[in-house]
XYZ file of C-alpha atoms in Angstrom:
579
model
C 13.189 -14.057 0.732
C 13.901 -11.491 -2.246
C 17.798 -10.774 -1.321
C 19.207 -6.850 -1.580
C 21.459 -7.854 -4.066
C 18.813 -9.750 -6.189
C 16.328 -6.220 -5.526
C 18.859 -3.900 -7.080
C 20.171 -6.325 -9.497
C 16.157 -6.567 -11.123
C 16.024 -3.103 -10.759
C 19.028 -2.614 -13.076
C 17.918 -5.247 -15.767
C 15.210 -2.409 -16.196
C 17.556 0.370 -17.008
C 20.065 -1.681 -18.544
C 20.604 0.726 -21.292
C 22.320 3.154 -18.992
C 23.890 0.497 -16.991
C 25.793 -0.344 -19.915
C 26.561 3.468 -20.617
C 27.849 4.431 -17.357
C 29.960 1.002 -17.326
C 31.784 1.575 -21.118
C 32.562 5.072 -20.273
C 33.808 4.224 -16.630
C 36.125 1.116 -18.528
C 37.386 3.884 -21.752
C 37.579 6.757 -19.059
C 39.908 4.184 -16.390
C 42.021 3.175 -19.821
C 42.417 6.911 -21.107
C 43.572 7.842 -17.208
C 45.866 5.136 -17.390
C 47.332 5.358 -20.963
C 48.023 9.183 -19.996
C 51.025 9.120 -17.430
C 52.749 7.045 -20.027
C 52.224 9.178 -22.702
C 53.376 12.499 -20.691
C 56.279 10.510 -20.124
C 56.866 9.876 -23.702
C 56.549 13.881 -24.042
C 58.824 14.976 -21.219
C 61.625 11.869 -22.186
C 61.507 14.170 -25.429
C 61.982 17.591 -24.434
C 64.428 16.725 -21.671
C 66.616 14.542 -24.699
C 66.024 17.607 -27.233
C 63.993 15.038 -29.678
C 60.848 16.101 -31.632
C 57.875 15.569 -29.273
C 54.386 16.250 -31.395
C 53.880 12.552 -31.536
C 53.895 12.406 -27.582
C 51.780 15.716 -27.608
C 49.419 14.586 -29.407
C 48.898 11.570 -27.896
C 47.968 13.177 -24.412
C 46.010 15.718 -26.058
C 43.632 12.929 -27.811
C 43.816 10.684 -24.408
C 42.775 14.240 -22.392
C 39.516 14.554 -24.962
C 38.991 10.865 -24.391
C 38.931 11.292 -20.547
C 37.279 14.250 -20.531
C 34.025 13.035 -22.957
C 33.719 10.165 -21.491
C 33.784 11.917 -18.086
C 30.803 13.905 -19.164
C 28.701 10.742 -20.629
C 29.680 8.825 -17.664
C 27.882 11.911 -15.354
C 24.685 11.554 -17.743
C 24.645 7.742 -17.682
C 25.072 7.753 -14.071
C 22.086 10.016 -13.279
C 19.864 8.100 -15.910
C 20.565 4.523 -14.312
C 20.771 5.850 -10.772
C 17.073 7.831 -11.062
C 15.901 4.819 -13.002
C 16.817 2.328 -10.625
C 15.312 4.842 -8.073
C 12.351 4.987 -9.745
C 11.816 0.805 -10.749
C 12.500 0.371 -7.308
C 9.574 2.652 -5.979
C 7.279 1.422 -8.602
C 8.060 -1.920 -7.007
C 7.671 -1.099 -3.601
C 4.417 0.848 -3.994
C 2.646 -1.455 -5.838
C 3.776 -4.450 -3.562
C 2.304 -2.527 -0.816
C -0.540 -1.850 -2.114
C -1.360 -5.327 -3.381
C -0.679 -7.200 -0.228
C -2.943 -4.562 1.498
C -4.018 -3.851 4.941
C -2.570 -7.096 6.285
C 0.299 -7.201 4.160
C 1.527 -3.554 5.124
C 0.002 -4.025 9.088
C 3.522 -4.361 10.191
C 4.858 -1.203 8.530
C 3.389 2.006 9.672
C 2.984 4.720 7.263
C 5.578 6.408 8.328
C 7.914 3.344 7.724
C 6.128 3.016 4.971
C 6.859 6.548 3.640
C 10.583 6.645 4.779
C 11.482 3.548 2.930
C 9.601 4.259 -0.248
C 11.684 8.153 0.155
C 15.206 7.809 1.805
C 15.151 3.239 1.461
C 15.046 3.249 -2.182
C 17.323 6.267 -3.213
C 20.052 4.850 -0.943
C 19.417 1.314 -3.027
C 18.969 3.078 -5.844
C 22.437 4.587 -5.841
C 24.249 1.354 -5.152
C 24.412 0.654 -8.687
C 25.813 4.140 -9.327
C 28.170 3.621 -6.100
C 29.495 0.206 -7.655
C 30.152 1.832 -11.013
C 32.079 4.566 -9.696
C 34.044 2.669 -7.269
C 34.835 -0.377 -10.029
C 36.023 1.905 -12.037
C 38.469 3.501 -9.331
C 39.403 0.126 -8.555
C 39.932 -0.573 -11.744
C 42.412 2.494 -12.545
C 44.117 1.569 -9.216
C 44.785 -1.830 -10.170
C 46.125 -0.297 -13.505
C 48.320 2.102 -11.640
C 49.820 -0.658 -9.440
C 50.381 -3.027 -12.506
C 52.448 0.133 -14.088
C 54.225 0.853 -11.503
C 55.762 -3.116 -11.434
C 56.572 -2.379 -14.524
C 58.279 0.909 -14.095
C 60.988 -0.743 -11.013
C 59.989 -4.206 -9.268
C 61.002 -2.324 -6.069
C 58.393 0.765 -6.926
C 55.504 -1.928 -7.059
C 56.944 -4.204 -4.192
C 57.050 -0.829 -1.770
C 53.163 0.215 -3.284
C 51.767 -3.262 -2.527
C 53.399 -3.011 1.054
C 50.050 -1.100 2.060
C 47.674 -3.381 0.091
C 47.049 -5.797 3.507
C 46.578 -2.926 6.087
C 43.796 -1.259 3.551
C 42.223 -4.737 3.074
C 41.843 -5.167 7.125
C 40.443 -1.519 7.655
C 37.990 -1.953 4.590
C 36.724 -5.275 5.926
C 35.733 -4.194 9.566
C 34.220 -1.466 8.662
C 31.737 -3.235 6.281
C 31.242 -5.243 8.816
C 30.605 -2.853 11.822
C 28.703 -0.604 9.442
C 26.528 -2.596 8.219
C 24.436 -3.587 11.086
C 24.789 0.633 12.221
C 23.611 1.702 9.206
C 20.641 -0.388 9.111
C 19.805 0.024 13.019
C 20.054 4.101 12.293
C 17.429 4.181 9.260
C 14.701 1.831 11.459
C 14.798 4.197 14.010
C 14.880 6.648 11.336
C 11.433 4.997 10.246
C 10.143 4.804 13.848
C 10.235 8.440 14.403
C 8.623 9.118 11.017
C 5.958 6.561 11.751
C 5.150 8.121 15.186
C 5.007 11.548 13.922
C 2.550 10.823 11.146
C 0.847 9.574 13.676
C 0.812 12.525 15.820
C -0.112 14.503 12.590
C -3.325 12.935 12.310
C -4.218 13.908 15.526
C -3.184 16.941 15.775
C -6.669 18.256 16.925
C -7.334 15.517 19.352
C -3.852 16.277 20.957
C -4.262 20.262 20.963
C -7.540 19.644 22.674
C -6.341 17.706 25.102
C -3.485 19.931 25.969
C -0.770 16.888 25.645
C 1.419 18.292 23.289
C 4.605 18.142 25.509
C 4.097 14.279 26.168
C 2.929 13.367 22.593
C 6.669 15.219 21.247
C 8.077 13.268 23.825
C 6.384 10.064 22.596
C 7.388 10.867 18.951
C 11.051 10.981 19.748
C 11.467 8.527 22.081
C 13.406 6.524 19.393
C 15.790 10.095 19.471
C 18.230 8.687 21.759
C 18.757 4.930 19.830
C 18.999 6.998 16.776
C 21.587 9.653 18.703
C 23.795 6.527 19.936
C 23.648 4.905 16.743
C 24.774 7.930 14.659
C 27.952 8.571 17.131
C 28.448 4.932 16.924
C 28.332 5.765 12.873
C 30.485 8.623 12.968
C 33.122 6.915 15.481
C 33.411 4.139 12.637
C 34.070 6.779 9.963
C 36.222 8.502 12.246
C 38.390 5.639 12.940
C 38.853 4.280 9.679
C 39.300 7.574 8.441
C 42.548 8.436 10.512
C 43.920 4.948 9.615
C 43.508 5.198 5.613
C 44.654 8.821 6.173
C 47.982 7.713 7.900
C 48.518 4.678 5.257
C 47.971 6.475 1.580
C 50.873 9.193 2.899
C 52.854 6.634 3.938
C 52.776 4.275 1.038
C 52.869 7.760 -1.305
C 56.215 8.656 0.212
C 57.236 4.698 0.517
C 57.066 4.957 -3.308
C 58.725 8.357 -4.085
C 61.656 7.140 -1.997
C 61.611 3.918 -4.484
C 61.168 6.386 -7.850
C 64.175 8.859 -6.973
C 66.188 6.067 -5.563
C 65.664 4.516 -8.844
C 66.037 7.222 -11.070
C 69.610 8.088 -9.022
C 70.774 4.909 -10.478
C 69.833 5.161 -13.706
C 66.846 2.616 -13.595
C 64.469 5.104 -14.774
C 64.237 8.144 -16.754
C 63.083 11.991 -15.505
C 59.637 11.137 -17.415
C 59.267 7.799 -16.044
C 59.743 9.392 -12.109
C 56.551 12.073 -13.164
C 54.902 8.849 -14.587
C 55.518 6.935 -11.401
C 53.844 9.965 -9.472
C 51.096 9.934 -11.703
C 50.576 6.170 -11.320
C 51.195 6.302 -7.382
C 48.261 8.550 -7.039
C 46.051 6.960 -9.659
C 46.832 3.689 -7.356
C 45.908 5.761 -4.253
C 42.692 5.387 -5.846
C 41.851 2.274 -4.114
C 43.200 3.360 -0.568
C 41.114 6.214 -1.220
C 37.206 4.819 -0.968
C 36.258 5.035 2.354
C 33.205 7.284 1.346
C 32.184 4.965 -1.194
C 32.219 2.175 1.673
C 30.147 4.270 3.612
C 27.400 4.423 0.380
C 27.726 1.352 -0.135
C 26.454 0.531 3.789
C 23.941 2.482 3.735
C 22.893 1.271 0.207
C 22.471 -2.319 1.424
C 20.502 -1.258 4.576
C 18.196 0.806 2.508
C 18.102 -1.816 -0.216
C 17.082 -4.850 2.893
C 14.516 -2.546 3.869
C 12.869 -1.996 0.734
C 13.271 -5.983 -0.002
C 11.072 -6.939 3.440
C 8.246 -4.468 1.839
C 8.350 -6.241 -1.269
C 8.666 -9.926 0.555
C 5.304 -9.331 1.851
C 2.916 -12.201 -0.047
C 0.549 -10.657 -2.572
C -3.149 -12.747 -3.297
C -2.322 -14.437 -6.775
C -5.048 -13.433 -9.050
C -7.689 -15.511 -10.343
C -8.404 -15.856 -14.421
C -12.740 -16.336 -13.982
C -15.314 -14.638 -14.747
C -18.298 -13.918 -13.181
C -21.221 -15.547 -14.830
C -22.926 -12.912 -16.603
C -26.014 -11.621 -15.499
C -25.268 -13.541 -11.939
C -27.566 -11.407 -9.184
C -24.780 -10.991 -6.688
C -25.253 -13.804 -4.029
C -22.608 -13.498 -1.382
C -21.385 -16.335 0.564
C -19.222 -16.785 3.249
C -17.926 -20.642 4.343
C -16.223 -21.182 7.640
C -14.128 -18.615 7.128
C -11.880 -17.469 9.791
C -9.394 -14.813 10.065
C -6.664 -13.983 12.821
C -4.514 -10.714 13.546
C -1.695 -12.146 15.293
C -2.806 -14.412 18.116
C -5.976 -12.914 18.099
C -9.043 -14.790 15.883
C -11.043 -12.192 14.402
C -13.651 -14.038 12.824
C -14.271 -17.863 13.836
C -15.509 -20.336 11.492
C -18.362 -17.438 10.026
C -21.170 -18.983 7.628
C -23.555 -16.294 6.430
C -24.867 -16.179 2.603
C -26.350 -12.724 1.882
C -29.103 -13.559 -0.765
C -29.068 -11.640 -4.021
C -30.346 -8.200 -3.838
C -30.972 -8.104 0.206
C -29.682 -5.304 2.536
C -28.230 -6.415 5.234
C -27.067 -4.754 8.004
C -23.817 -5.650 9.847
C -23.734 -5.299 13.938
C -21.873 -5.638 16.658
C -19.789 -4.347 19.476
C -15.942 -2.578 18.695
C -13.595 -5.403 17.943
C -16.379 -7.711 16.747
C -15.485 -8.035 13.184
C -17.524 -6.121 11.234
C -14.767 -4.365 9.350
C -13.001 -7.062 8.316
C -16.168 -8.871 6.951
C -16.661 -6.225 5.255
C -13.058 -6.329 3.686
C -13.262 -9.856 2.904
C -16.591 -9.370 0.800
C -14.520 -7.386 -2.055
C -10.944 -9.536 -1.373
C -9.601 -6.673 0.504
C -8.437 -9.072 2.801
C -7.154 -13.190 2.592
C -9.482 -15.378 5.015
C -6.879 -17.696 6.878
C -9.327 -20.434 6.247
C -12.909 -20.827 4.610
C -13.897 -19.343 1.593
C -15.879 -15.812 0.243
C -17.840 -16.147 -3.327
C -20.025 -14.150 -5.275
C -22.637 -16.091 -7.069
C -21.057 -18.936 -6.380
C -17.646 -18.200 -7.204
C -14.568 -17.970 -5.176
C -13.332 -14.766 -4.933
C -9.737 -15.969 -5.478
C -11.198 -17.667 -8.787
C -11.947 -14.665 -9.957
C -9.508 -12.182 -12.233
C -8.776 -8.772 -10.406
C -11.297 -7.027 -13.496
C -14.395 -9.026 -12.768
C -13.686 -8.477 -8.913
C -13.535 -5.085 -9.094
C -16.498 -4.555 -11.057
C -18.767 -6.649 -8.784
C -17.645 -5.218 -5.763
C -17.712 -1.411 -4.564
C -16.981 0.085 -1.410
C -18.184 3.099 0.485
C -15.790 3.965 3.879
C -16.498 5.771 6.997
C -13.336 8.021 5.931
C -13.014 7.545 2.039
C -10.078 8.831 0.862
C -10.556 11.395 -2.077
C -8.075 10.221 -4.896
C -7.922 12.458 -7.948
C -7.709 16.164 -8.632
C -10.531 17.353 -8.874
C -13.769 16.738 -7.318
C -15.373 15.384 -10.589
C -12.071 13.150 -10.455
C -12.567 11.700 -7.091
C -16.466 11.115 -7.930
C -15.621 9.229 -10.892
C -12.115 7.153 -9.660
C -13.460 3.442 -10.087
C -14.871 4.605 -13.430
C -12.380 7.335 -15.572
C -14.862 6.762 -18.590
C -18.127 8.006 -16.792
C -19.528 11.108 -18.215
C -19.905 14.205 -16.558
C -23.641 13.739 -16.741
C -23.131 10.204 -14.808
C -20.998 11.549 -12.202
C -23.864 14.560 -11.219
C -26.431 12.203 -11.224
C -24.313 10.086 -8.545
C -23.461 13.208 -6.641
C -27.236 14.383 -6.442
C -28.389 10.643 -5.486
C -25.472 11.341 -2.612
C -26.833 14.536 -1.549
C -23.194 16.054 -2.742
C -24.914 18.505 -5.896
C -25.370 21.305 -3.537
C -22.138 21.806 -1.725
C -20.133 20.871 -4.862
C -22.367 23.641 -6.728
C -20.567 26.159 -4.247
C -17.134 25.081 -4.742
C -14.816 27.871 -6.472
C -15.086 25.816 -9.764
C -17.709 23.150 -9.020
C -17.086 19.785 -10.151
C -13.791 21.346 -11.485
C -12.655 22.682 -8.310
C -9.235 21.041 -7.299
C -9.596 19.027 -4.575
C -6.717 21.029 -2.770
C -9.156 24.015 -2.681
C -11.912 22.493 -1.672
C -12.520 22.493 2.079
C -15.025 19.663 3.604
C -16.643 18.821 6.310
C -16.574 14.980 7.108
C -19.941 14.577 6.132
C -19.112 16.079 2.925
C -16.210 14.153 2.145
C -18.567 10.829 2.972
C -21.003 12.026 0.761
C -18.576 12.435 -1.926
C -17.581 8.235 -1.418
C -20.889 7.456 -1.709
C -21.491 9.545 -4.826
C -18.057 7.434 -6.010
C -19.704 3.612 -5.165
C -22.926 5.089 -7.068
C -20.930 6.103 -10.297
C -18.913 2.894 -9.867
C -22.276 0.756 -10.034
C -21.360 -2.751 -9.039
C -23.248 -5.555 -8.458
C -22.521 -5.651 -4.177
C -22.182 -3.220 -2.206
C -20.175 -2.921 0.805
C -20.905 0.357 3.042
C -18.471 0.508 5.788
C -20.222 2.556 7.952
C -20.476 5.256 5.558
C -22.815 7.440 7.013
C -21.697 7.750 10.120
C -20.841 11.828 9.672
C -23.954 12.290 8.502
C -27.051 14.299 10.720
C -29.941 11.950 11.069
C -32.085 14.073 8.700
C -28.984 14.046 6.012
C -28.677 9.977 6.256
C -32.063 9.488 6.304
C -32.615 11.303 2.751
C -29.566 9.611 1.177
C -30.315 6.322 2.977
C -33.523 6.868 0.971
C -32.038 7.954 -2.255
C -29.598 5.174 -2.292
C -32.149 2.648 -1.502
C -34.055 3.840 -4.761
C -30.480 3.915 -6.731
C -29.407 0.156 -6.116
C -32.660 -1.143 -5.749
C -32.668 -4.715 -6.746
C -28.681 -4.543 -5.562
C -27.005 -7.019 -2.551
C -25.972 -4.192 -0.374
C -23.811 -5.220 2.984
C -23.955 -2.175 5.497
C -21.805 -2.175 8.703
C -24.281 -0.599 10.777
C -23.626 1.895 13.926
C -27.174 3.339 14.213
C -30.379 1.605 14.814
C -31.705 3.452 12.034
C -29.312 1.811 9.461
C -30.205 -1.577 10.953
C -33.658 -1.127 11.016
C -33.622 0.244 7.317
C -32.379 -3.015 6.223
C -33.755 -6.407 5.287
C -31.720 -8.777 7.490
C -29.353 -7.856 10.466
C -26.230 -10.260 10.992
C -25.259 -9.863 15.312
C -21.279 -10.450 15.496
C -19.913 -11.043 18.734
C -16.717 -12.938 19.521
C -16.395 -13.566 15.973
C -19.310 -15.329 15.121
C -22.543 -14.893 14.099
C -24.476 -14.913 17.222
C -27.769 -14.297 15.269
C -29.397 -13.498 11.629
C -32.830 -12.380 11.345
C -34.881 -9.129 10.891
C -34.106 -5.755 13.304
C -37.944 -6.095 13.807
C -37.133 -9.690 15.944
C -33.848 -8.888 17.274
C -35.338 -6.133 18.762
C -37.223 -7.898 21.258
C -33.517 -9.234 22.954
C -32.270 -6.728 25.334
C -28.688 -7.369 24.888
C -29.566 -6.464 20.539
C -30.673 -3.247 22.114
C -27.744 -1.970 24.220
C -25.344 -2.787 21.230
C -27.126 0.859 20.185
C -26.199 4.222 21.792
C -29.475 5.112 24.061
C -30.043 8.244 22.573
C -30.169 6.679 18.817
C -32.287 4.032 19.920
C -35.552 5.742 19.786
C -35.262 6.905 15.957
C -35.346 3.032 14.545
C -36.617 1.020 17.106
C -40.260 -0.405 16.799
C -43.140 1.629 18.675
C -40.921 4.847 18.470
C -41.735 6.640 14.987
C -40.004 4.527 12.544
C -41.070 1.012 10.896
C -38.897 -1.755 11.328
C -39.901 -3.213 8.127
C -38.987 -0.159 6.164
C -36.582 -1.800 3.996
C -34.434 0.554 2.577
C -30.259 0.894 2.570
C -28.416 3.756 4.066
């Protein structure tokens, strides 16, 4: 497993440039604070003895420039590595997720999901930032203390007195915050996760009048999250009283030490301001219970983003397709499990080149994930998927993509414009490509009254889901592969409307293997050969013209659908084309 540490420590080899920045000017800013109470004593030694002091002057004047420059380079560096290791971080997170895909991501909502690519990696982004900052404090502290033993033994001796008690209250609070902080942003995540949720319902739920026990279902993480943030704010409470009782303590400890000193001679008038100077540069380090409290909530954000971007990815393959291959698909023993559950069992099925076939079953059958594991979408558990005789894991990420395309039942429209979306598997396809797919889709005549047309922003184009189908199809058309994998993709369609793009599309990728999960008779009956899921397996492959005879092939069909594609009632079961 990718450790927090290890995450942000990659994430900083990439913006290593201002890592080094922010870390000179935090080292030359610490040694120009430092350097500076001597100096002023110098200058005050001076005046008080009646001796020139421009020398002295001087010298605080140039250490003031230093420490005010590198102050200012030190804010810039700090906001360059900290939104760059922000930004490396969600690059990495992002594209984890999507590579490892719907399994990889099926145990982080999208909420989660969301949440840790948002609030997860700035608070892991910042750590590096955090550390900088609270090095260099350390490192002035540690400065001030050593000065300070040199001043009077008994000025450092009385300082160091309160070294012990800070150590203690800084190590339990790391270790009671850390487990806090981390418990506060997963139920952070849970109540973002839920709420999505509820977002995409929204309709369902103001139908049904439950909008009272759906908010109560969103926050029912509220009160783990309430308790956790008191338990939180106790800790920072506690340790805050405790560091605020020892730095006044151990300030006046010292200014008893520094006047007692300076009574007896040890030490001048301008080494008592220096001492004051140095005590409170020292104080530094008694001083960083907020940067504790970043630093917690760094590593639970950074542990979160690192179990998104444990999740195993498919390793890609480095063949090619054979060119010219005709886009056989076959599918050996291959099973697949969610869980303890076995999706498919041990399925053989070879879809010959350039046959429709249509994919049935009841809910929970498999046809989905079939589907998915036709264009490597998905990892079989065990078995193996090729195309033209090919493993799909043999094959480089390129070729795969360019043999397979994908129609959904609710096709996301990436892009920004409506010509965009059409033409997402395939930026180089000219406009003239992308209204020829859109007119084989049945898509040219609502796009034509769009504000802008194929330029309309997809932001100001409202659709129906029908339209928004027909939109994914006119994508998989402009995409042009060799298979074809239609995940129920017509399924918002009226029956007229699917029957004239079932038609259309038939003509478009004739001579294409086309894989169709199928809903309606009328998309099984349209196709070639009809593969019967059912627990799993394939309980039979044949024509919708002979599985129509079985009764139980006939109530897998709505009744009111079965009329339009069964045999006897108006439509051909031989009619072989693909919706």
């Amino acid at each position: 497993m990718t450790s927090p540490q290890r995450l942000v420590w990659d994430a900083t080899a990439r913006t290593r440039g201002w890592f080094v920045l922010a870390s000179a000017t935090a080292v030359l800013g610490s040694a120009g604070t430092l350097v500076f109470p001597w100096a002023m004593a110098r200058a005050l030694d001076a005046v008080v003895a009646r001796r020139p002091g421009t020398g002295p002057v001087l010298v605080c004047a140039a250490l003031l420039a230093l420490v005010v420059t590198t102050g200012a380079l030190q804010t810039l560096a700090n906001g360059g590595y900290g939104s760059g290791t922000v930004a490396v971080l969600r690059r990495s997170l992002a594209r984890r997720a999507l590579d490892a895909g719907v399994p990889g991501t099926a145990d982080f909502p999208a909420g989660d999901l969301a949440g840790r690519l948002s609030a997860g990696c700035a608070q892991a982004g910042s750590a590096g930032v955090t550390l900088v900052t609270a090095s260099a404090a350390v490192l002035t502290s540690l400065g001030g203390v050593v000065a300070l033993w040199l001043l009077d033994w008994r000025i450092g001796l009385c300082f160091s007195l309160g070294v012990p008690p800070l150590v203690l209250i800084a190590r339990g609070f790391m270790n009671r915050g850390s487990g806090l902080f981390l418990r506060y942003q997963e139920a952070q995540g849970r109540i973002s996760a839920l709420l999505l949720e509820a977002l995409g319902g929204a309709r369902t739920i103001g139908a049904s009048g439950t909008a009272a026990a759906e908010t109560r279902r969103v926050l029912e993480p509220l009160p783990e999250l309430s308790r956790t943030g008191h338990r939180v704010w106790a800790l920072q409470r506690d340790t805050g009283w405790q560091v605020g009782l020892l730095i006044p303590a151990v300030e006046v400890l010292v200014l008893c030490a520094g006047g007692l000193a300076l009574l007896h001679g040890d030490i001048s008038a301008g080494e008592l301001a220096a001492v004051v100077a140095y005590t409170a540069l020292a104080m530094a380090a008694l001083d960083q219970l907020d940067a504790l409290f970043a630093l917690g909530m760094s590593a639970a954000g950074a542990r979160r983003v690192a179990e998104v971007v444990d999740q195993p990815v498919p390793a890609p393959g480095t063949r090619a397709r054979p060119a010219g291959g005709p886009g056989t698909v076959t599918l050996s023993g291959v099973t697949v499990r969610s869980g303890t559950r076995l999706v498919l069992d041990a399925v053989d099925l070879v879809v010959p080149a350039g046959t429709a076939l249509a994919v049935v079953g009841r809910s929970g059958a498999g046809k989905s994930t079939l589907a998915a594991l036709i264009g490597r979408l998905r990892e079989p558990d065990a078995g193996l998927v090729a195309i033209d005789g090919v493993p799909l894991r043999e094959l480089t990420p390129e070729t795969l993509r360019a043999a397979v395309g994908y129609a959904f039942e609710r096709p996301a429209l990436l892009g920004t414009t409506v010509a965009g979306t059409i033409a997402f598997a395939r930026p180089d396809a000219s406009r003239e490509e992308v209204a020829a797919a859109a007119g084989a889709a049945r898509a040219d005549d609502f796009i034509a009254r769009l504000p802008h047309g194929y330029n309309t922003p997809l932001k100001d184009a409202p659709l129906s889901g029908g339209e928004v189908q027909r939109l994914g199809l006119a994508r998989a058309l402009v995409h042009d592969p060799a298979v074809v994998v239609l995940d129920d993709a017509l399924s918002s369609l009226d029956t007229a409307t699917e029957a004239q793009v079932g038609s259309a599309l038939a003509s478009a990728w004739s001579g294409r293997t086309r894989v169709l999960i199928a809903h309606r008779v009328s998309t099984a009956a349209r196709a070639d050969l009809v593969a019967w899921l059912e627990g799993g397996r394939v309980r039979a492959l044949g024509t919708h013209a002979d599985l129509w005879q079985r009764g139980d092939y006939r109530a897998l069909f709505a009744t009111g659908t079965a009329p339009e594609g069964a045999p006897g009632h108006g439509t051909d079961p031989h009619t072989r084309e693909s919706a």
